[in-house]
XYZ file of C-alpha atoms in Angstrom:
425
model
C 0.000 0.000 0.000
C 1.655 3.290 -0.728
C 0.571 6.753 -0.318
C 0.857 8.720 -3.340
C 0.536 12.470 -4.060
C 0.104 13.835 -6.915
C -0.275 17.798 -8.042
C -3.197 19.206 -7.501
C -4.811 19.020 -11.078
C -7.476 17.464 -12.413
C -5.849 16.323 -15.819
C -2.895 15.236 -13.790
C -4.772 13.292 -11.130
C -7.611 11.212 -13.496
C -4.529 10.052 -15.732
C -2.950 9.129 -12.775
C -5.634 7.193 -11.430
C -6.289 5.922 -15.458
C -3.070 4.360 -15.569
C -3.887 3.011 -11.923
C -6.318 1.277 -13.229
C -5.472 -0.379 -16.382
C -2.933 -2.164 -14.232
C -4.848 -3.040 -11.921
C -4.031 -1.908 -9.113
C -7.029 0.290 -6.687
C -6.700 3.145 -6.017
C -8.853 5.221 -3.801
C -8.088 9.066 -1.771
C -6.491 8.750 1.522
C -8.274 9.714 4.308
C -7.287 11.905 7.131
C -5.035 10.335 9.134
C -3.563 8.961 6.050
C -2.574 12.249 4.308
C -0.871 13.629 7.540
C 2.047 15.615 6.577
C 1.206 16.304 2.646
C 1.437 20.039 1.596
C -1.908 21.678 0.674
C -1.267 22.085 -2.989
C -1.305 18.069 -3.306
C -3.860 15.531 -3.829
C -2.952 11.842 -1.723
C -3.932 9.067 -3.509
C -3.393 5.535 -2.001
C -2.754 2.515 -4.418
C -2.679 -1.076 -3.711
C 0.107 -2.248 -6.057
C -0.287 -5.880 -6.626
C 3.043 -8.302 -6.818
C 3.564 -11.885 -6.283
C 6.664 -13.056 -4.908
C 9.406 -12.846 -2.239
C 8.760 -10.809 1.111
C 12.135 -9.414 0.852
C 12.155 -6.113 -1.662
C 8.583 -6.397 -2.474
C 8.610 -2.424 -1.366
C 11.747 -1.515 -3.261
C 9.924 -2.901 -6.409
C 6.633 -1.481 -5.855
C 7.893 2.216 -4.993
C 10.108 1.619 -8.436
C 7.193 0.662 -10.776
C 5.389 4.069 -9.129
C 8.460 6.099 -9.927
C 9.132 4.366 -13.499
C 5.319 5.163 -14.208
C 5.628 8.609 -13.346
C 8.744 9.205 -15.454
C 7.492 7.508 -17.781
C 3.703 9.410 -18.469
C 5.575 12.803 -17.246
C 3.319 12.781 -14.283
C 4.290 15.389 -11.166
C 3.642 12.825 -8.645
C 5.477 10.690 -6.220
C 5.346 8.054 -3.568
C 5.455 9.090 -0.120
C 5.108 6.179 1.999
C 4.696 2.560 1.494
C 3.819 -0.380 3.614
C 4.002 -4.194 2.799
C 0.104 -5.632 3.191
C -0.061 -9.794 3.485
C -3.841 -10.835 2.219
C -4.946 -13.783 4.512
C -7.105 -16.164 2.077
C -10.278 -17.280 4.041
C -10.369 -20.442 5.413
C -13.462 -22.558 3.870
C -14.299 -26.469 3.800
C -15.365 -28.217 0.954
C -18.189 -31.294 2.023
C -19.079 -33.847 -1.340
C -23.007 -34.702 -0.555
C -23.855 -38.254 0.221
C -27.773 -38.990 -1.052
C -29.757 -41.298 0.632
C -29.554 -44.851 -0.428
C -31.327 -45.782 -3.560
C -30.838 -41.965 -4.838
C -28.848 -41.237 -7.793
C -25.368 -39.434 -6.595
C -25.769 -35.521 -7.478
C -21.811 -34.867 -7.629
C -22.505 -31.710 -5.166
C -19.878 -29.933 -3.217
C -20.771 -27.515 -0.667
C -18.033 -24.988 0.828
C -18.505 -23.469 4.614
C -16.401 -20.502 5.875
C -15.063 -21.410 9.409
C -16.043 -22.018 12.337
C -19.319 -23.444 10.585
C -18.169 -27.154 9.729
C -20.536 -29.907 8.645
C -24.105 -28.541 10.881
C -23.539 -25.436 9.186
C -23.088 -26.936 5.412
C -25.765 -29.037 6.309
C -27.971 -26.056 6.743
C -27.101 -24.298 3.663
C -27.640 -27.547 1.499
C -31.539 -28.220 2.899
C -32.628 -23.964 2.896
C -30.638 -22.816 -0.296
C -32.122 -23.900 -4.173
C -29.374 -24.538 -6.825
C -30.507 -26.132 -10.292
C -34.000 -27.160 -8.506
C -32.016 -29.376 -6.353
C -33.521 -28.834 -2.548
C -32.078 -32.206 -0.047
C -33.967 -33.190 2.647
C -32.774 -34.489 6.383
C -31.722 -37.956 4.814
C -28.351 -36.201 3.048
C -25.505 -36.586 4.533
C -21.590 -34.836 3.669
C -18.210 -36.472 3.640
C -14.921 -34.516 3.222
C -14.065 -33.587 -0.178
C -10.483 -33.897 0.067
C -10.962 -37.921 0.604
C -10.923 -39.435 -3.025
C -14.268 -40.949 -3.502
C -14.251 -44.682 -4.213
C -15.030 -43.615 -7.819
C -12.232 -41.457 -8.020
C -10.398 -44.216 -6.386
C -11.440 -46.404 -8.946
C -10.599 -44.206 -11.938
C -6.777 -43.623 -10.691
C -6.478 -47.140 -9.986
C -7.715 -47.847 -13.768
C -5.372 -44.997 -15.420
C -2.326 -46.575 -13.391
C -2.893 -49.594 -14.466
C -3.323 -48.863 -17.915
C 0.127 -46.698 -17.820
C 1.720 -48.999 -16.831
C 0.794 -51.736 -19.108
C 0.863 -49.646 -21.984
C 4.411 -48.603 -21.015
C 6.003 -52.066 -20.367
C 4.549 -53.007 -23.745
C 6.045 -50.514 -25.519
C 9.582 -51.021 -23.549
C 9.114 -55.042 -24.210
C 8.793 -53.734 -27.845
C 11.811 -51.687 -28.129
C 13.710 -53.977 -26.059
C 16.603 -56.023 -28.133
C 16.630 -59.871 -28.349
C 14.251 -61.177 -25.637
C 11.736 -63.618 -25.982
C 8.730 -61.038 -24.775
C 9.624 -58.723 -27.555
C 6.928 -60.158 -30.188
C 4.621 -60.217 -27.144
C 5.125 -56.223 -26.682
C 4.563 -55.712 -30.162
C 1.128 -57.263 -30.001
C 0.144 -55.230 -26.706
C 1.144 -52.122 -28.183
C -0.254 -52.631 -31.514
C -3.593 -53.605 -30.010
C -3.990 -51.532 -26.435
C -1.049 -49.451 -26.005
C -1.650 -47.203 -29.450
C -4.900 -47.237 -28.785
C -4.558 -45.635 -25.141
C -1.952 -43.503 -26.869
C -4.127 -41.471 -29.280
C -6.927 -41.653 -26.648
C -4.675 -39.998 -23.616
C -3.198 -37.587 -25.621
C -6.986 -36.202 -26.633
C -7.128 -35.599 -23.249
C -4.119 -34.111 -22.575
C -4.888 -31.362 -25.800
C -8.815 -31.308 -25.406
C -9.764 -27.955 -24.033
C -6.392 -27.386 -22.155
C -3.378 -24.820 -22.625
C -0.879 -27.412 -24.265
C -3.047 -27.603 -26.901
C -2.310 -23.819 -27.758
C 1.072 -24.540 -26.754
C 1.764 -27.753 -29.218
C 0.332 -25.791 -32.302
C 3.939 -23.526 -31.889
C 6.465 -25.841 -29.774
C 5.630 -28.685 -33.060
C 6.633 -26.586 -35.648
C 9.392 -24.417 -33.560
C 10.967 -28.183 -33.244
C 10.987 -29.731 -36.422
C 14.152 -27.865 -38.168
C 16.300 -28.719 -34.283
C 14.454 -32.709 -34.799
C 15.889 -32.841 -38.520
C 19.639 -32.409 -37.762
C 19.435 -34.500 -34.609
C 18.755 -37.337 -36.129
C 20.605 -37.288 -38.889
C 23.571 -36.611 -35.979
C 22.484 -39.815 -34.339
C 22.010 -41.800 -37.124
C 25.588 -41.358 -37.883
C 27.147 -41.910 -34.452
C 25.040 -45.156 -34.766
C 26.705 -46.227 -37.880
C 29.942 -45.121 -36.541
C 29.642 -47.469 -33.704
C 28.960 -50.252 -35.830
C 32.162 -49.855 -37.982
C 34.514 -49.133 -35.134
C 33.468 -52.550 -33.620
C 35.351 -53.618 -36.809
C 38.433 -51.505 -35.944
C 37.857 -49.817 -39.193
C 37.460 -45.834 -38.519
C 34.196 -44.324 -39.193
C 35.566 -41.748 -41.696
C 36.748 -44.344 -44.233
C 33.637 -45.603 -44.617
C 30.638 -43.347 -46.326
C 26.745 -43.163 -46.332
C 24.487 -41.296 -47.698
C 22.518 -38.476 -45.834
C 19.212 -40.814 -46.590
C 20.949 -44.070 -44.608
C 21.745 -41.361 -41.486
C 18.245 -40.127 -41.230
C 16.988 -43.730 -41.296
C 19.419 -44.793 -38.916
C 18.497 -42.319 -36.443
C 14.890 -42.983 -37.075
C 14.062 -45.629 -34.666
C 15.353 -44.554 -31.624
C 13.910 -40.669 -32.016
C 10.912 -42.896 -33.071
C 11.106 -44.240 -29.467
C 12.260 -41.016 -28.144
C 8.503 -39.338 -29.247
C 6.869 -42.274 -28.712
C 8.055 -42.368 -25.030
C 6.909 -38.312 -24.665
C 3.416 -39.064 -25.991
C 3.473 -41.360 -23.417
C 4.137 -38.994 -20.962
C 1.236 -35.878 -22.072
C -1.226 -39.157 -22.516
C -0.717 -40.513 -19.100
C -1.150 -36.992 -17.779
C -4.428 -36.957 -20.150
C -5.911 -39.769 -18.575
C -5.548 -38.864 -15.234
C -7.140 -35.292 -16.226
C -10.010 -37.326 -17.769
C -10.422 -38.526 -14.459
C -9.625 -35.971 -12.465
C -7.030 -37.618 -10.227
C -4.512 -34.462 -10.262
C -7.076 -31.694 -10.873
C -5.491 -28.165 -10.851
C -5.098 -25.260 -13.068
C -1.498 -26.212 -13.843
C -2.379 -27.747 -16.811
C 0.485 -26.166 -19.322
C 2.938 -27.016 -16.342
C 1.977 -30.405 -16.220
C 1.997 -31.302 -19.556
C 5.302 -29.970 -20.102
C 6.434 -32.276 -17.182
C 4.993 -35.102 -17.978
C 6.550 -34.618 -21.669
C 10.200 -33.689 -19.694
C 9.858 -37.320 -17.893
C 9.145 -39.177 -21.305
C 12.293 -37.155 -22.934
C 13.808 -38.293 -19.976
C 12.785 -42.194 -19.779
C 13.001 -42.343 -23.916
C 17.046 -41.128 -24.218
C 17.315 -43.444 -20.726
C 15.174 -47.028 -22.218
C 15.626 -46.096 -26.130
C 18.646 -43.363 -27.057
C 21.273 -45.310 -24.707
C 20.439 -48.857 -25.137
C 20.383 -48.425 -28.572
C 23.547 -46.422 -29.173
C 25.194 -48.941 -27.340
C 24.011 -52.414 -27.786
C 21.918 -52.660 -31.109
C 24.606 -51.502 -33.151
C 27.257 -53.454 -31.064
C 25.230 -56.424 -31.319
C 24.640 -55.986 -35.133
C 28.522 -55.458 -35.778
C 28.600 -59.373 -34.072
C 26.797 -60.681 -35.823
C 28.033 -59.597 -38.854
C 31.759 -60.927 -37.482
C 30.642 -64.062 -36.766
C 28.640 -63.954 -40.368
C 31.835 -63.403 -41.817
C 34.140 -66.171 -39.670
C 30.943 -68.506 -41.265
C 32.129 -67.302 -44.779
C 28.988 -65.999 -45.247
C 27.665 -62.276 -46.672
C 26.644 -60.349 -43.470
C 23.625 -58.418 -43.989
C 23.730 -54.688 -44.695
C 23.541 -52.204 -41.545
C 21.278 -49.122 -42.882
C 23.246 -48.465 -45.688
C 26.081 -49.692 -44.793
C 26.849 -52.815 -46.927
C 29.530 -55.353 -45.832
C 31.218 -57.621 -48.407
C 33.206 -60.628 -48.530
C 36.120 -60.335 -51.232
C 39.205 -62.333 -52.133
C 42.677 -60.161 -52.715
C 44.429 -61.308 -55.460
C 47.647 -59.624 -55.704
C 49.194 -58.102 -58.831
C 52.451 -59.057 -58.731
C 53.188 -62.937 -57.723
C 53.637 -63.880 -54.399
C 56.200 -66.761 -53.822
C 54.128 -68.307 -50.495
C 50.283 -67.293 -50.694
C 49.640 -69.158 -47.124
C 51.901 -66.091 -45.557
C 49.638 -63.342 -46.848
C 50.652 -60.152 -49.152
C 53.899 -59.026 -47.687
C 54.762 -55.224 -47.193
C 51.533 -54.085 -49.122
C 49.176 -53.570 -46.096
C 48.968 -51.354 -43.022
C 48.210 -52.773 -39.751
C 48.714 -56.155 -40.526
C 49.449 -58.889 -43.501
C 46.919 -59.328 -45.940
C 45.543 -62.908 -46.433
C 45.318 -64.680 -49.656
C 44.052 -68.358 -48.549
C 40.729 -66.846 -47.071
C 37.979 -64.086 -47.769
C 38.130 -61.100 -46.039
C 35.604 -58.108 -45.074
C 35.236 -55.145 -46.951
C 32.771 -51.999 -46.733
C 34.167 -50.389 -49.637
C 37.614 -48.490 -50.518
C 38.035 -44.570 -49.688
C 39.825 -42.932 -52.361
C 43.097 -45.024 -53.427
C 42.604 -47.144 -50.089
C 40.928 -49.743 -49.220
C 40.369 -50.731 -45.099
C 40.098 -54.865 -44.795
C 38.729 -57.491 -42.066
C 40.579 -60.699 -41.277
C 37.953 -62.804 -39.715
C 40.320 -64.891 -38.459
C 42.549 -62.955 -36.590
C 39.853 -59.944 -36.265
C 42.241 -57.674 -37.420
C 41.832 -54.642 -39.386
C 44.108 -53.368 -41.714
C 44.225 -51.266 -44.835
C 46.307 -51.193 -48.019
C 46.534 -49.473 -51.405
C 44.450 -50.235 -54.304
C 46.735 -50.378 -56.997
C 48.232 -53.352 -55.008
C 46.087 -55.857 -55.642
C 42.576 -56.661 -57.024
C 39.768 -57.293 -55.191
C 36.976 -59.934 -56.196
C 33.845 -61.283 -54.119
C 33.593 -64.197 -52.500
C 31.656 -67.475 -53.931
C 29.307 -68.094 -51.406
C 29.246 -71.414 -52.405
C 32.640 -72.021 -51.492
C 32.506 -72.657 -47.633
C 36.098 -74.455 -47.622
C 38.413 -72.410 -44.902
C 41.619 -75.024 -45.806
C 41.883 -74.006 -49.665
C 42.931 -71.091 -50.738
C 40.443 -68.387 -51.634
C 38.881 -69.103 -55.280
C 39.961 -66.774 -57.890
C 38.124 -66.241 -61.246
């Protein structure tokens, strides 16, 4: 509350109480006692300024929006004195009306201001009319903080559903266990399903709705480069299993978005989760506030959170790792591993171009990181300018060498013989 005073002209004092107003803030003239000590040629106005937040300064900041407003409207007027007002909000209980039995539940609440309690709510719900609805001596209240066993019901419900519809989707995701084709089938059936329905919730008639219509398309041009980022450290995981380094070895910008695809995949799918199981239990009213932006936003913060924790990371480090093995132990079978998005493995024989004396010993002084042998295939993902980065599957070495050395030819896959040397022509 501060005391104001302002010159003593009309024009001067109704645009000061104007501008009052449109923030506002009331304003009304101070009374006797209040005015003591202003000069005659003054008018004393005094304003409630209205701020939310710390005790400590809340004066400093209300006498500067006063003197900021004055300098700023070139107003002859200043603040006097100022005091720090606390509002005590009134103390009230809220009673949920029990009908008789055998009548239908009204979903009533009645508030009393203390001291009245339950005789007094009582009294107001059997004198006062409200949609035609008048209850006679047989009503009864309960607390309305206790959940109802409706409400109890519903949240009970919701949870359960969460949670099935999450460990679906994480038994979906999950690599190489036996409940993964059973996760599949949950979230095909029920966990999409509960999806699309929660998140209708979550948007219907709420604040994140407003908010998703921006944050959406503010996020697609960040989304685009992030996956294609993560789509390449994926495939350069996979060829440094092989000892090969990731720059020798190229893909196409198509092969890095698709790479990256699944696990953002899981990434969003995990955030839906997140605004739809804060949907349902706003269908049901288990959390009811008027936080509702707030919420959503931290509900979508925990999926983020549990996506790059049950997706990002386990796929980064194990799919990729575990594809790379496989394709080893492909190649130690003399067999074509399968191609890693984009990235296409190949089993070739070296054939040097000038004579080697012993074949069994490998090409000696052509290779870098090891000697190149000519008895079995060896693992290829394509050369890099004049060079050309090879895979012994049996020592699981790599090593690279020039191309004008030798030439390079695939492997018969036919030929599954590891104790003759590799077939030429």
């Amino acid at each position: 509350m501060i005391l104001v005073e302002i010159a003593d002209d009309p024009n001067e004092t109704a645009l000061a109480e104007e501008l009052f107003a449109q923030r506002g803030w009331p304003v009304r003239p101070a009374e006797e006692p209040e005015r003591a000590g202003c000069p005659p040629e003054r008018v004393a106005r005094v304003v409630e300024v209205r701020l939310t937040g710390a005790r400590e300064g809340a004066v400093e900041r209300a006498l500067g929006l006063i003197d900021r407003l004055a300098v700023a409207a070139s107003l002859n007027m200043w603040a006097r004195d100022a005091v720090l007002l606390e509002h005590e909000p009134e103390r009230y209980t809220a009673w949920r009306v029990r009908p008789a039995p055998g009548v239908p539940q009204p979903g009533r609440v009645v508030r009393t201001v203390e001291p009245r309690g339950r005789a007094g709510a009582l009294a107001d719900l059997r004198t006062r009319e409200l949609a035609g609805h008048v209850h006679g001596p047989a009503v009864d209240l309960d607390p309305a903080d206790v959940p109802s066993t409706g409400v109890r019901a519903n949240l009970l419900l919701v949870n359960l559903g969460n949670t099935v519809a999450f460990s679906a989707a994480a038994l979906a995701i999950a690599p190489h266990t036996g409940w993964q084709f059973f996760g599949w089938s949950v979230t095909a059936l029920f966990g999409l399903p509960w999806l699309i329905a929660g998140l209708r919730h979550a948007l219907r008639d709420s604040p994140a709705r407003r908010a998703a219509l921006w944050a959406l398309p503010l996020a697609s041009p960040v989304l685009l480069p992030f996956v294609t980022w993560l789509g390449g450290l994926v495939q350069d995981r996979y060829i440094g299993s092989f000892g090969i380094p990731s720059d020798a070895v190229h893909a196409g910008t198509t092969d890095r978005l698709w790479a990256g695809a699944l696990p953002v995949t899981g990434v969003l799918y995990c955030m839906a989760f997140g605004v739809a199981a804060y949907g349902w239990n706003r269908r049901f009213h288990a959390h009811p506030d008027a936080r509702d932006l707030g919420n959503a936003a931290f509900a979508a913060g925990m999926g983020l959170l549990l996506g790059v924790g049950l997706v990002v990371m386990p796929f980064s480090f194990h799919v990729n790792t575990s594809a790379a093995a496989d394709a080893r132990n492909a190649a130690v079978r003399l067999q074509e591993p399968s191609s890693y998005y984009g990235l296409r493995p190949v089993l070739v024989c070296v054939r040097p171009v000038t004579p080697v004396a012993h074949p069994e010993r490998g090409f000696p002084g052509a290779s870098y990181g090891g000697t190149v042998p000519l008895t079995h295939p060896v693992l290829t993902f394509g050369p890099d300018g004049d060079h050309i980065w090879l895979w012994d599957p049996r020592s699981r070495r790599a090593f690279s060498m020039d191309l004008a050395d030798a030439t390079f030819e695939p492997f018969d896959t036919d030929f599954t013989s590891q104790d003759q040397p590799c077939p030429r022509g």
